[in-house]
Amino acid sequence: MLNDTLDRVTDRIIARSEDTRRAYLDRMRAAAQDGPARAHLSCSGQAHAYAAAGPDQDALATRDAGNLGIVTAYNDMLSAHQPFEGFPGLIRDAARAVGGTAQVAGGVPAMCDGVTQGTAGMELSLFSRDVIAMASAVALSHNTFDAVVFLGVCDKIVPGLVIAAQAFGHIPAVFLPAGPMTSGLSNDEKAKVRQQFAAGEVGRDALMKAEMAAYHGPGTCTFYGTANTNQMLMEFMGLHLPGSSFVNPNTPLREALTREGAQRALSLSHLGNNYTPVCDVLDERAFANGIVGLHATGGSTNLLIHLVAMARAGGIVLDWHDFSDLAEVTPLLARVYPNGLADVNHFHAAGGLGYMIGELLGAGLLHPDVTTIAGQGLERYTQEPKLKDGALTWENGSGETLNDKILRPASDPFQPTGGLKRLTGSLGTAVTKISAVKPEHHVVEAPARVFHDQEAVKAAYHAGELNQDTVVVVRFQGPKANGMPELHSLTPVLANLQARGHKVALVTDGRMSGASGKVLSAIHVCPEAVDGGPIAKVADGDVLRVDATQGVLQIVTQGVLDRPVVEADLSGNEAGLGRELFATFRARVGSAETGASSL
């Protein structure tokens, strides 16, 4: 039986979205009626489209067995996307084997928040999601494809690709992951060295050695941050093949899944009897399932923004109340770093997403009757892929956890509620991730220290000015101010203060990385400072209360809201490393609550 809260929240989303969803679906049905324009192109237009297709030219010109578009985030600077280099060849061969064709429609940018963390480049990160969506639309604008496969993994890439898939929701789409790198130096050991470096206990040579041992080969980073949360969502929401998210790159199983994904996409096109467009997969129930998956796995706070934007691209209106209400009934079933010591490879080996989906279905916490690229019903996603004599098959996954320190049944969770919490009060609205925060740190009431950038926080820390109970406020970090960069580089500093016995919390209108978590952090504060939100009135010494237990974000000191708002000189955010090209994005972007989108 479906959980009452899940049922109620889903009905609320459906009612709230009624008009916008109907208008979206009407557009998609009309586009489906028109179909791909390939056959309607002029001879010259077709010749342009097929000129470089080599052995596929004749099939494209004379047959109608299906043409598969490939939108890829490949680059060989970033480990997560490097494995995609060989995917187009595999996909073309797989398409030919079933009488179809495949072409790379276009590429999209893929930046790494880990590389740009704490630098000016990070101010382009959130906006890159919208650029990716736009670049994907350009790639698909030739309207010559019967289905599409999307190759992307990391933080903004998957959300941007999903937004684009929704814009072309009349055609089928399959998301093909690259998989995580094999396990290296444990994430916990890496984090310890970072804290030691921040405290001046080890030098840069020791830090570099640890980082290189952790990030050592092709594939996604192994901690459970935004990239791997994306992969989980694509499985929970039915856009991956079952069990495909966390299979390592460059393995026979990974290649078999890539070939099968390409053929599956073609099989779902309007040319066959199993037409399954994206607009029928990503409905309100799919997004509710995604939110449950986010809570049950202790996923990244970034998805509180991305899921809202992804849903709106399909006419579905989510708000943070939906996330908060579902968190109250969703048990935390996984402990993956930073919420535990295990990495995603350990999680996958312990039973992974298939086991977790089975547990949540059994508890009535997922909609079972959804449409997926694997067919009707989410029950298919309790199975796991296997290679038997070179043939890809799916078998029932483990009915029990293989390591209860990493993965637990719904009847015996790590905690009874999800890892994300909505906070409200006189300081505004925010969210916090508490799955990695010890219970004794869930409530912090202390004087504020106010900063306008993260480098000023680090300088105050090194000067010994923060050795006390404190709520560190970092403002003018919202979408309109400077693109809402992640402030993950503050994590070692704040963790060190907490380890010294101080009560410490962070309050910011910016973001924290999906890898953050030990320190109580009220993030995505709305309204942001540049919009005159209460966070722009706080001064040093004002007492603030961050209470994840009661969901409170409060200014305790009287009279703060009577002050004028503080203004900041933001001219330094306007140029350098491409920031001048994103002025239109900063001017148009919405609030974090509405998905921080400029589209």
Coordinates of C-alpha atoms in Angstrom, one line a residue:
M1 CA 0.0 0.0 0.0
L2 CA 1.3 3.4 -0.9
N3 CA 2.5 5.6 2.0
D4 CA -0.2 8.3 2.8
T5 CA 2.3 11.1 2.8
L6 CA 3.8 10.1 -0.6
D7 CA 0.3 9.8 -2.0
R8 CA -0.7 13.2 -0.6
V9 CA 2.4 15.0 -1.7
T10 CA 2.2 13.6 -5.2
D11 CA -1.5 14.7 -5.5
R12 CA -0.5 18.1 -4.3
I13 CA 2.2 18.3 -7.0
I14 CA -0.3 17.2 -9.6
A15 CA -2.9 19.8 -8.6
R16 CA -0.3 22.6 -8.4
S17 CA 1.0 21.7 -11.8
E18 CA -2.3 21.1 -13.6
D19 CA -2.2 24.0 -16.0
T20 CA 1.5 24.1 -16.8
R21 CA 1.7 20.3 -17.1
R22 CA -1.3 20.2 -19.5
A23 CA 0.2 23.0 -21.7
Y24 CA 3.6 21.1 -21.8
L25 CA 2.0 17.8 -22.7
D26 CA -0.1 19.5 -25.4
R27 CA 3.1 20.8 -27.0
M28 CA 4.8 17.4 -26.8
R29 CA 1.8 15.7 -28.4
A30 CA 1.8 18.2 -31.2
A31 CA 5.5 17.7 -31.8
A32 CA 5.0 13.9 -31.8
Q33 CA 2.3 14.3 -34.5
D34 CA 4.8 16.2 -36.7
G35 CA 7.6 13.6 -36.1
P36 CA 11.2 14.1 -37.1
A37 CA 11.7 16.3 -40.1
R38 CA 14.4 14.1 -41.6
A39 CA 12.2 12.8 -44.4
H40 CA 10.8 16.3 -45.0
L41 CA 14.2 18.0 -45.5
S42 CA 15.2 19.1 -48.9
C43 CA 17.6 16.9 -50.8
S44 CA 20.3 19.4 -50.1
G45 CA 19.5 19.5 -46.4
Q46 CA 19.5 15.7 -46.2
A47 CA 22.8 15.5 -48.0
H48 CA 24.3 18.0 -45.5
A49 CA 23.1 15.8 -42.6
Y50 CA 24.4 12.6 -44.0
A51 CA 27.6 13.7 -45.7
A52 CA 29.9 12.5 -43.0
A53 CA 28.0 9.4 -42.0
G54 CA 30.3 7.1 -44.0
P55 CA 28.8 3.5 -44.2
D56 CA 25.5 4.8 -42.8
Q57 CA 24.8 7.3 -45.6
D58 CA 22.8 4.9 -47.7
A59 CA 20.7 3.8 -44.7
L60 CA 20.0 7.4 -43.7
A61 CA 19.0 8.3 -47.2
T62 CA 16.9 5.3 -48.2
R63 CA 15.7 3.5 -45.1
D64 CA 13.7 4.4 -42.0
A65 CA 15.0 2.1 -39.4
G66 CA 15.6 4.8 -36.9
N67 CA 18.4 7.4 -36.4
L68 CA 19.8 7.8 -32.9
G69 CA 21.2 11.1 -31.8
I70 CA 24.1 11.2 -29.3
V71 CA 24.6 14.2 -27.1
T72 CA 27.8 13.9 -25.3
A73 CA 29.7 15.6 -22.4
Y74 CA 32.9 14.0 -23.4
N75 CA 36.2 15.6 -22.5
D76 CA 39.5 14.0 -21.4
M77 CA 40.4 16.5 -18.7
L78 CA 37.7 15.3 -16.3
S79 CA 37.9 11.7 -15.1
A80 CA 34.1 11.3 -15.0
H81 CA 33.6 12.1 -18.7
Q82 CA 36.8 10.7 -20.2
P83 CA 35.3 7.2 -20.6
F84 CA 32.7 8.6 -23.0
E85 CA 35.5 8.9 -25.7
G86 CA 34.8 5.5 -27.0
F87 CA 31.0 5.4 -26.5
P88 CA 30.0 6.8 -30.0
G89 CA 31.7 3.9 -31.7
L90 CA 30.0 1.4 -29.5
I91 CA 26.6 3.1 -30.0
R92 CA 27.0 3.3 -33.8
D93 CA 27.8 -0.4 -33.9
A94 CA 24.9 -1.3 -31.7
A95 CA 22.5 0.8 -33.8
R96 CA 23.7 -0.9 -37.0
A97 CA 23.2 -4.3 -35.5
V98 CA 19.5 -3.6 -35.3
G99 CA 19.2 -1.9 -38.6
G100 CA 19.5 1.7 -37.3
T101 CA 22.0 4.5 -37.4
A102 CA 23.5 6.8 -34.9
Q103 CA 25.2 10.2 -35.1
V104 CA 26.8 12.5 -32.6
A105 CA 24.4 15.4 -32.6
G106 CA 26.6 17.6 -30.6
G107 CA 28.7 18.1 -27.5
V108 CA 28.0 20.0 -24.3
P109 CA 30.4 21.6 -21.8
A110 CA 31.3 19.6 -18.7
M111 CA 33.1 21.5 -15.9
C112 CA 34.2 20.0 -12.6
D113 CA 33.2 21.8 -9.4
G114 CA 36.1 20.0 -7.7
V115 CA 38.6 21.7 -10.0
T116 CA 37.0 25.2 -9.8
Q117 CA 36.2 25.0 -6.1
G118 CA 37.2 28.3 -4.4
T119 CA 38.1 30.0 -7.7
A120 CA 36.3 32.5 -9.9
G121 CA 35.5 29.7 -12.4
M122 CA 33.1 28.3 -9.8
E123 CA 30.8 31.3 -10.4
L124 CA 30.0 29.8 -13.8
S125 CA 29.2 26.4 -12.4
L126 CA 25.5 26.7 -11.7
F127 CA 24.8 28.7 -14.9
S128 CA 26.6 25.9 -16.9
R129 CA 23.5 23.8 -16.3
D130 CA 21.5 26.2 -18.4
V131 CA 24.2 26.4 -21.0
I132 CA 24.2 22.6 -21.3
A133 CA 20.4 22.6 -21.8
M134 CA 20.8 25.2 -24.5
A135 CA 23.7 23.4 -26.2
S136 CA 21.7 20.2 -26.2
A137 CA 18.8 22.0 -27.8
V138 CA 21.1 23.3 -30.5
A139 CA 22.4 19.7 -31.1
L140 CA 18.9 18.4 -31.5
S141 CA 17.5 21.3 -33.4
H142 CA 18.2 19.7 -36.8
N143 CA 15.2 17.5 -35.9
T144 CA 16.6 14.4 -37.7
F145 CA 16.5 12.0 -34.7
D146 CA 14.0 9.3 -33.7
A147 CA 15.5 8.9 -30.3
V148 CA 18.5 10.2 -28.3
V149 CA 21.1 9.0 -25.8
F150 CA 22.6 11.5 -23.4
L151 CA 26.2 10.9 -22.1
G152 CA 26.8 12.8 -19.0
V153 CA 27.5 12.3 -15.3
C154 CA 28.4 15.2 -13.1
D155 CA 26.9 18.0 -11.1
K156 CA 25.3 20.3 -13.6
I157 CA 25.6 18.1 -16.6
V158 CA 22.8 15.6 -15.9
P159 CA 20.3 18.3 -14.8
G160 CA 21.1 20.3 -17.9
L161 CA 20.6 17.3 -20.1
V162 CA 17.4 16.4 -18.4
I163 CA 16.1 19.9 -19.0
A164 CA 16.9 19.5 -22.6
A165 CA 15.4 16.1 -22.8
Q166 CA 12.2 17.6 -21.4
A167 CA 12.2 20.3 -24.1
F168 CA 12.4 17.5 -26.7
G169 CA 10.1 15.3 -24.6
H170 CA 8.2 14.0 -27.6
I171 CA 11.2 11.7 -28.5
P172 CA 12.6 8.8 -26.3
A173 CA 15.8 9.3 -24.4
V174 CA 18.1 7.0 -22.6
F175 CA 20.8 8.2 -20.2
L176 CA 24.1 6.3 -20.5
P177 CA 26.4 6.6 -17.4
A178 CA 30.2 6.1 -17.5
G179 CA 30.4 4.7 -13.9
P180 CA 32.6 5.4 -10.9
M181 CA 36.4 5.1 -10.8
T182 CA 37.7 2.2 -8.8
S183 CA 38.3 2.8 -5.1
G184 CA 41.6 4.5 -4.2
L185 CA 42.6 6.3 -1.0
S186 CA 39.5 6.3 1.2
N187 CA 37.5 9.5 1.2
D188 CA 37.8 9.7 5.0
E189 CA 41.6 9.5 4.9
K190 CA 41.6 12.2 2.2
A191 CA 39.4 14.4 4.3
K192 CA 41.7 14.0 7.3
V193 CA 44.7 15.2 5.3
R194 CA 42.7 18.2 4.1
Q195 CA 41.9 19.2 7.7
Q196 CA 45.5 18.7 8.7
F197 CA 46.6 21.0 5.8
A198 CA 44.0 23.6 6.8
A199 CA 45.4 23.5 10.4
G200 CA 49.0 23.8 9.1
E201 CA 49.9 20.3 10.4
V202 CA 51.1 19.0 7.0
G203 CA 52.5 20.6 3.9
R204 CA 51.2 20.8 0.4
D205 CA 53.3 17.8 -0.7
A206 CA 51.3 15.5 1.7
L207 CA 48.0 17.1 0.5
M208 CA 48.9 16.5 -3.1
K209 CA 49.9 12.9 -2.5
A210 CA 46.6 12.2 -0.8
E211 CA 44.5 13.9 -3.5
M212 CA 46.2 12.0 -6.3
A213 CA 45.7 8.7 -4.4
A214 CA 42.0 9.4 -4.1
Y215 CA 41.4 10.7 -7.6
H216 CA 43.5 8.2 -9.6
G217 CA 41.8 7.0 -12.7
P218 CA 38.8 7.3 -15.2
G219 CA 35.3 7.5 -13.8
T220 CA 33.2 9.5 -11.4
C221 CA 34.6 10.4 -7.9
T222 CA 33.7 7.7 -5.5
F223 CA 32.1 9.8 -2.7
Y224 CA 28.3 10.3 -2.7
G225 CA 28.2 13.9 -3.9
T226 CA 26.2 15.5 -6.6
A227 CA 27.5 13.5 -9.5
N228 CA 26.6 10.1 -7.9
T229 CA 23.3 11.5 -6.6
N230 CA 22.5 12.3 -10.3
Q231 CA 23.2 8.7 -11.2
M232 CA 20.9 7.5 -8.5
L233 CA 18.1 9.8 -9.7
M234 CA 18.4 8.6 -13.3
E235 CA 17.8 5.1 -12.0
F236 CA 15.0 5.9 -9.5
M237 CA 13.3 8.0 -12.2
G238 CA 13.5 5.4 -15.0
L239 CA 16.0 7.0 -17.4
H240 CA 18.9 4.5 -16.8
L241 CA 18.9 0.8 -17.5
P242 CA 18.3 -1.0 -14.2
G243 CA 21.5 -1.5 -12.2
S244 CA 23.7 0.5 -14.6
S245 CA 24.6 3.5 -12.5
F246 CA 27.6 2.2 -10.6
V247 CA 29.3 -0.2 -12.9
N248 CA 33.0 0.8 -13.4
P249 CA 34.2 2.2 -16.7
N250 CA 36.1 0.2 -19.3
T251 CA 34.7 -3.2 -18.2
P252 CA 32.8 -5.7 -20.4
L253 CA 29.6 -5.1 -18.4
R254 CA 29.9 -1.4 -18.9
E255 CA 30.3 -1.8 -22.6
A256 CA 27.4 -4.3 -22.8
L257 CA 25.1 -1.8 -21.0
T258 CA 26.1 1.0 -23.4
R259 CA 25.3 -1.1 -26.4
E260 CA 22.0 -2.3 -24.8
G261 CA 21.1 1.3 -23.9
A262 CA 21.5 2.5 -27.5
Q263 CA 19.4 -0.3 -28.9
R264 CA 16.8 0.3 -26.2
A265 CA 16.5 3.9 -27.2
L266 CA 15.9 3.0 -30.8
S267 CA 13.3 0.4 -29.7
L268 CA 11.3 3.1 -28.0
S269 CA 10.9 5.4 -31.0
H270 CA 7.7 6.1 -32.8
L271 CA 8.8 3.7 -35.6
G272 CA 8.0 0.7 -33.5
N273 CA 5.2 -0.6 -31.3
N274 CA 6.7 0.5 -28.0
Y275 CA 6.8 4.3 -28.4
T276 CA 7.9 5.8 -25.0
P277 CA 8.7 9.5 -25.1
V278 CA 10.5 11.3 -22.3
C279 CA 7.3 13.2 -21.5
D280 CA 5.6 9.9 -20.5
V281 CA 8.6 8.8 -18.3
L282 CA 9.1 12.0 -16.4
D283 CA 5.7 12.6 -14.8
E284 CA 4.8 13.8 -11.3
R285 CA 5.2 10.3 -9.8
A286 CA 8.7 10.0 -11.3
F287 CA 9.8 13.2 -9.6
A288 CA 8.2 12.1 -6.3
N289 CA 10.2 8.9 -6.6
G290 CA 13.4 10.9 -7.2
I291 CA 12.8 13.0 -4.1
V292 CA 12.4 9.8 -2.0
G293 CA 15.6 8.4 -3.5
L294 CA 17.4 11.7 -2.6
H295 CA 16.3 11.3 1.1
A296 CA 16.9 7.6 1.4
T297 CA 20.4 7.8 0.1
G298 CA 21.4 11.0 2.0
G299 CA 22.0 12.7 -1.4
S300 CA 23.4 16.1 -2.4
T301 CA 21.7 19.4 -1.4
N302 CA 22.4 20.6 -4.9
L303 CA 19.5 18.5 -6.1
L304 CA 17.1 20.6 -4.1
I305 CA 17.7 23.2 -6.8
H306 CA 18.2 20.9 -9.8
L307 CA 15.1 18.8 -9.3
V308 CA 13.0 21.9 -9.1
A309 CA 14.5 23.2 -12.4
M310 CA 14.3 19.8 -14.1
A311 CA 10.6 19.4 -13.2
R312 CA 9.6 22.9 -14.3
A313 CA 11.1 22.1 -17.7
G314 CA 8.3 19.5 -18.0
G315 CA 5.5 21.7 -16.6
I316 CA 5.8 20.2 -13.1
V317 CA 6.0 22.6 -10.1
L318 CA 7.9 21.3 -7.1
D319 CA 8.7 23.3 -4.0
W320 CA 10.8 22.7 -0.9
H321 CA 7.7 21.8 1.1
D322 CA 7.4 18.6 -1.0
F323 CA 11.0 17.7 -0.1
S324 CA 10.5 18.5 3.5
D325 CA 7.3 16.5 3.9
L326 CA 8.7 13.4 2.1
A327 CA 11.9 13.6 4.2
E328 CA 9.7 13.1 7.3
V329 CA 8.6 9.7 6.2
T330 CA 11.6 8.5 4.2
P331 CA 14.1 6.4 6.2
L332 CA 17.9 6.9 5.6
L333 CA 19.0 3.5 4.2
A334 CA 22.6 4.2 3.1
R335 CA 25.8 5.4 4.7
V336 CA 28.1 6.4 1.9
Y337 CA 30.8 9.1 2.4
P338 CA 30.4 11.8 3.6
N339 CA 27.5 10.2 5.5
G340 CA 29.6 7.2 6.3
L341 CA 33.0 5.6 5.5
A342 CA 32.0 3.5 2.4
D343 CA 32.3 4.8 -1.2
V344 CA 29.8 4.1 -4.0
N345 CA 31.7 0.9 -5.1
H346 CA 31.2 -0.5 -1.6
F347 CA 27.5 0.6 -1.7
H348 CA 27.0 -1.1 -5.1
A349 CA 28.6 -4.3 -3.8
A350 CA 26.4 -4.3 -0.7
G351 CA 23.3 -4.5 -2.9
G352 CA 23.2 -0.9 -4.2
L353 CA 20.2 0.8 -5.8
G354 CA 18.4 -2.4 -6.7
Y355 CA 18.2 -3.5 -3.1
M356 CA 17.2 0.0 -2.0
I357 CA 14.5 0.3 -4.6
G358 CA 13.1 -3.0 -3.5
E359 CA 13.0 -2.0 0.1
L360 CA 11.3 1.3 -0.6
L361 CA 8.8 -0.3 -2.9
G362 CA 8.0 -2.8 -0.1
A363 CA 7.5 0.0 2.4
G364 CA 5.1 1.8 0.0
L365 CA 7.5 4.7 -0.4
L366 CA 7.8 4.6 -4.1
H367 CA 5.3 4.7 -6.9
P368 CA 5.5 1.3 -8.5
D369 CA 3.3 2.0 -11.5
V370 CA 5.6 4.3 -13.4
T371 CA 6.7 4.3 -17.0
T372 CA 10.5 3.7 -17.5
I373 CA 12.8 3.1 -20.4
A374 CA 13.0 -0.5 -19.2
G375 CA 9.2 -0.9 -19.4
Q376 CA 6.2 -0.5 -17.2
G377 CA 6.8 -0.6 -13.4
L378 CA 9.7 0.3 -11.1
E379 CA 9.9 -3.4 -10.0
R380 CA 12.3 -3.9 -12.9
Y381 CA 14.8 -1.8 -11.1
T382 CA 15.2 -4.3 -8.3
Q383 CA 17.1 -6.5 -10.8
E384 CA 20.8 -6.3 -11.6
P385 CA 22.6 -6.8 -14.9
K386 CA 24.9 -9.8 -15.5
L387 CA 27.0 -11.0 -18.4
K388 CA 26.4 -14.7 -19.0
D389 CA 28.5 -16.2 -21.8
G390 CA 28.9 -12.7 -23.3
A391 CA 25.1 -12.1 -23.3
L392 CA 23.6 -9.3 -21.1
T393 CA 20.8 -10.5 -18.8
W394 CA 19.1 -9.2 -15.7
E395 CA 18.6 -11.3 -12.6
N396 CA 16.9 -10.6 -9.3
G397 CA 19.1 -8.6 -7.0
S398 CA 20.0 -9.5 -3.4
G399 CA 16.9 -9.7 -1.2
E400 CA 19.0 -8.7 1.8
T401 CA 21.8 -6.3 2.4
L402 CA 25.3 -7.7 2.1
N403 CA 26.8 -5.1 4.5
D404 CA 24.5 -3.6 7.1
K405 CA 27.1 -0.9 8.0
I406 CA 26.5 0.5 4.5
L407 CA 23.0 -0.4 3.5
R408 CA 20.0 -1.3 5.7
P409 CA 16.4 -2.5 5.2
A410 CA 13.6 0.0 5.6
S411 CA 12.6 -1.8 8.8
D412 CA 15.9 -1.0 10.4
P413 CA 17.2 2.2 8.9
F414 CA 20.2 4.3 10.0
Q415 CA 17.7 7.0 10.9
P416 CA 13.9 7.2 10.5
T417 CA 13.8 10.3 8.4
G418 CA 15.7 11.6 5.4
G419 CA 18.9 13.5 5.4
L420 CA 17.5 16.9 4.1
K421 CA 15.6 19.5 6.1
R422 CA 13.8 22.7 5.3
L423 CA 14.5 25.6 7.6
T424 CA 12.3 28.7 8.0
G425 CA 12.2 31.7 10.3
S426 CA 13.0 35.4 10.5
L427 CA 16.3 34.9 8.6
G428 CA 14.4 33.5 5.6
T429 CA 14.1 30.0 4.1
A430 CA 17.0 27.6 3.7
V431 CA 17.8 23.9 3.6
T432 CA 20.3 21.7 5.5
K433 CA 21.7 18.3 5.0
I434 CA 21.9 16.5 8.4
S435 CA 22.6 12.9 7.3
A436 CA 26.3 13.4 8.1
V437 CA 25.9 15.8 11.1
K438 CA 26.0 14.2 14.5
P439 CA 22.8 14.7 16.6
E440 CA 24.7 16.8 19.2
H441 CA 25.4 19.4 16.4
H442 CA 21.8 19.6 15.1
V443 CA 21.1 22.8 17.0
V444 CA 23.5 25.8 17.1
E445 CA 22.8 29.1 18.7
A446 CA 25.7 31.5 18.7
P447 CA 26.9 35.0 17.7
A448 CA 27.4 35.7 14.0
R449 CA 30.6 36.5 12.2
V450 CA 29.6 38.0 8.8
F451 CA 31.7 37.7 5.6
H452 CA 31.1 38.6 2.0
D453 CA 33.4 35.9 0.5
Q454 CA 34.9 32.6 1.6
E455 CA 38.5 33.9 1.4
A456 CA 37.7 36.3 4.2
V457 CA 36.5 33.4 6.3
K458 CA 39.7 31.5 5.8
A459 CA 41.8 34.6 6.7
A460 CA 39.8 35.1 9.9
Y461 CA 40.3 31.4 10.8
H462 CA 44.1 31.6 10.3
A463 CA 44.2 34.8 12.3
G464 CA 42.6 32.9 15.2
E465 CA 39.5 35.1 15.2
L466 CA 37.0 32.2 15.0
N467 CA 38.1 30.2 18.1
Q468 CA 34.7 30.4 19.7
D469 CA 31.1 29.4 19.3
T470 CA 30.0 31.0 16.1
V471 CA 27.6 31.1 13.2
V472 CA 29.6 31.9 10.2
V473 CA 27.5 34.0 7.7
V474 CA 28.7 34.2 4.2
R475 CA 26.4 36.3 2.1
F476 CA 26.2 37.8 -1.4
Q477 CA 26.8 34.3 -2.7
G478 CA 23.4 33.8 -4.2
P479 CA 22.5 33.2 -7.9
K480 CA 22.0 36.9 -8.7
A481 CA 25.1 38.1 -6.8
N482 CA 27.7 35.9 -8.3
G483 CA 26.1 32.7 -9.7
M484 CA 25.8 30.9 -6.4
P485 CA 29.2 29.1 -6.1
E486 CA 29.8 26.2 -3.8
L487 CA 31.7 27.0 -0.6
H488 CA 33.1 23.5 -0.1
S489 CA 36.6 24.9 0.5
L490 CA 35.3 26.1 3.9
T491 CA 34.6 22.5 5.0
P492 CA 38.0 21.8 6.5
V493 CA 38.1 25.1 8.3
L494 CA 34.7 24.7 9.9
A495 CA 35.3 21.1 10.7
N496 CA 38.5 22.0 12.6
L497 CA 36.6 24.6 14.6
Q498 CA 34.0 22.0 15.5
A499 CA 36.6 19.5 16.4
R500 CA 38.1 21.9 18.9
G501 CA 34.8 21.7 20.8
H502 CA 33.1 24.9 19.5
K503 CA 29.5 25.1 18.4
V504 CA 29.7 26.0 14.7
A505 CA 27.2 26.5 11.9
L506 CA 27.3 28.1 8.5
V507 CA 24.5 30.3 7.1
T508 CA 24.8 31.3 3.5
D509 CA 22.8 32.2 0.4
G510 CA 25.3 30.2 -1.6
R511 CA 25.7 26.5 -2.0
M512 CA 27.8 23.8 -0.3
S513 CA 29.2 20.8 -2.2
G514 CA 27.3 17.5 -2.2
A515 CA 30.4 16.1 -0.4
S516 CA 29.9 18.4 2.6
G517 CA 28.1 17.5 5.7
K518 CA 29.9 17.3 9.2
V519 CA 29.0 20.9 10.1
L520 CA 25.5 22.2 10.4
S521 CA 24.9 24.4 7.3
A522 CA 21.9 26.4 6.4
I523 CA 22.3 27.0 2.7
H524 CA 20.4 28.4 -0.3
V525 CA 19.0 31.1 2.0
C526 CA 16.1 33.0 0.3
P527 CA 15.7 35.8 -0.2
E528 CA 19.4 36.2 -1.0
A529 CA 21.3 39.2 0.2
V530 CA 21.4 41.0 -3.1
D531 CA 17.6 41.0 -3.1
G532 CA 17.5 42.6 0.3
G533 CA 16.8 39.5 2.3
P534 CA 17.2 39.5 6.1
I535 CA 20.7 37.9 5.7
A536 CA 21.7 41.4 4.4
K537 CA 20.8 43.0 7.8
V538 CA 22.8 40.7 10.1
A539 CA 25.9 42.1 11.8
D540 CA 28.8 40.7 13.7
G541 CA 27.6 39.6 17.2
D542 CA 24.0 39.1 16.4
V543 CA 22.8 35.9 17.9
L544 CA 21.4 33.4 15.3
R545 CA 19.8 30.0 15.9
V546 CA 20.1 27.2 13.4
D547 CA 17.8 24.4 14.5
A548 CA 17.6 21.3 12.3
T549 CA 15.5 19.5 14.8
Q550 CA 12.6 22.0 14.7
G551 CA 13.4 23.3 11.2
V552 CA 14.1 26.9 12.4
L553 CA 16.4 29.6 11.0
Q554 CA 16.0 32.5 13.5
I555 CA 17.5 35.8 14.3
V556 CA 17.5 35.9 18.1
T557 CA 18.8 39.4 18.6
Q558 CA 16.0 42.0 18.6
G559 CA 15.8 44.9 16.1
V560 CA 17.9 43.3 13.4
L561 CA 15.1 43.5 10.8
D562 CA 14.6 47.2 11.5
R563 CA 18.1 47.9 10.0
P564 CA 18.7 49.0 6.4
V565 CA 20.1 46.3 4.2
V566 CA 23.8 46.2 3.7
E567 CA 25.0 46.6 0.1
A568 CA 28.1 45.0 -1.3
D569 CA 30.4 46.0 -4.1
L570 CA 29.9 43.1 -6.6
S571 CA 31.9 44.6 -9.4
G572 CA 34.6 42.0 -8.9
N573 CA 32.2 39.3 -9.8
E574 CA 31.4 40.8 -13.2
A575 CA 34.5 40.0 -15.2
G576 CA 37.4 37.6 -15.5
L577 CA 37.5 33.9 -16.5
G578 CA 34.4 34.4 -18.7
R579 CA 32.2 35.9 -16.0
E580 CA 31.5 38.9 -18.2
L581 CA 29.8 36.6 -20.7
F582 CA 27.3 35.5 -18.0
A583 CA 25.9 39.0 -17.1
T584 CA 22.5 38.1 -18.7
F585 CA 22.3 35.0 -16.6
R586 CA 22.9 36.9 -13.3
A587 CA 20.3 39.5 -14.3
R588 CA 17.6 36.9 -15.3
V589 CA 18.1 34.1 -12.8
G590 CA 15.4 33.1 -10.4
S591 CA 15.7 32.2 -6.7
A592 CA 17.1 29.0 -5.4
E593 CA 13.6 28.0 -4.3
T594 CA 12.4 28.1 -7.9
G595 CA 15.4 26.2 -9.3
A596 CA 17.9 29.1 -9.8
S597 CA 17.3 29.0 -13.6
S598 CA 17.8 31.8 -16.1
L599 CA 15.9 30.0 -18.8

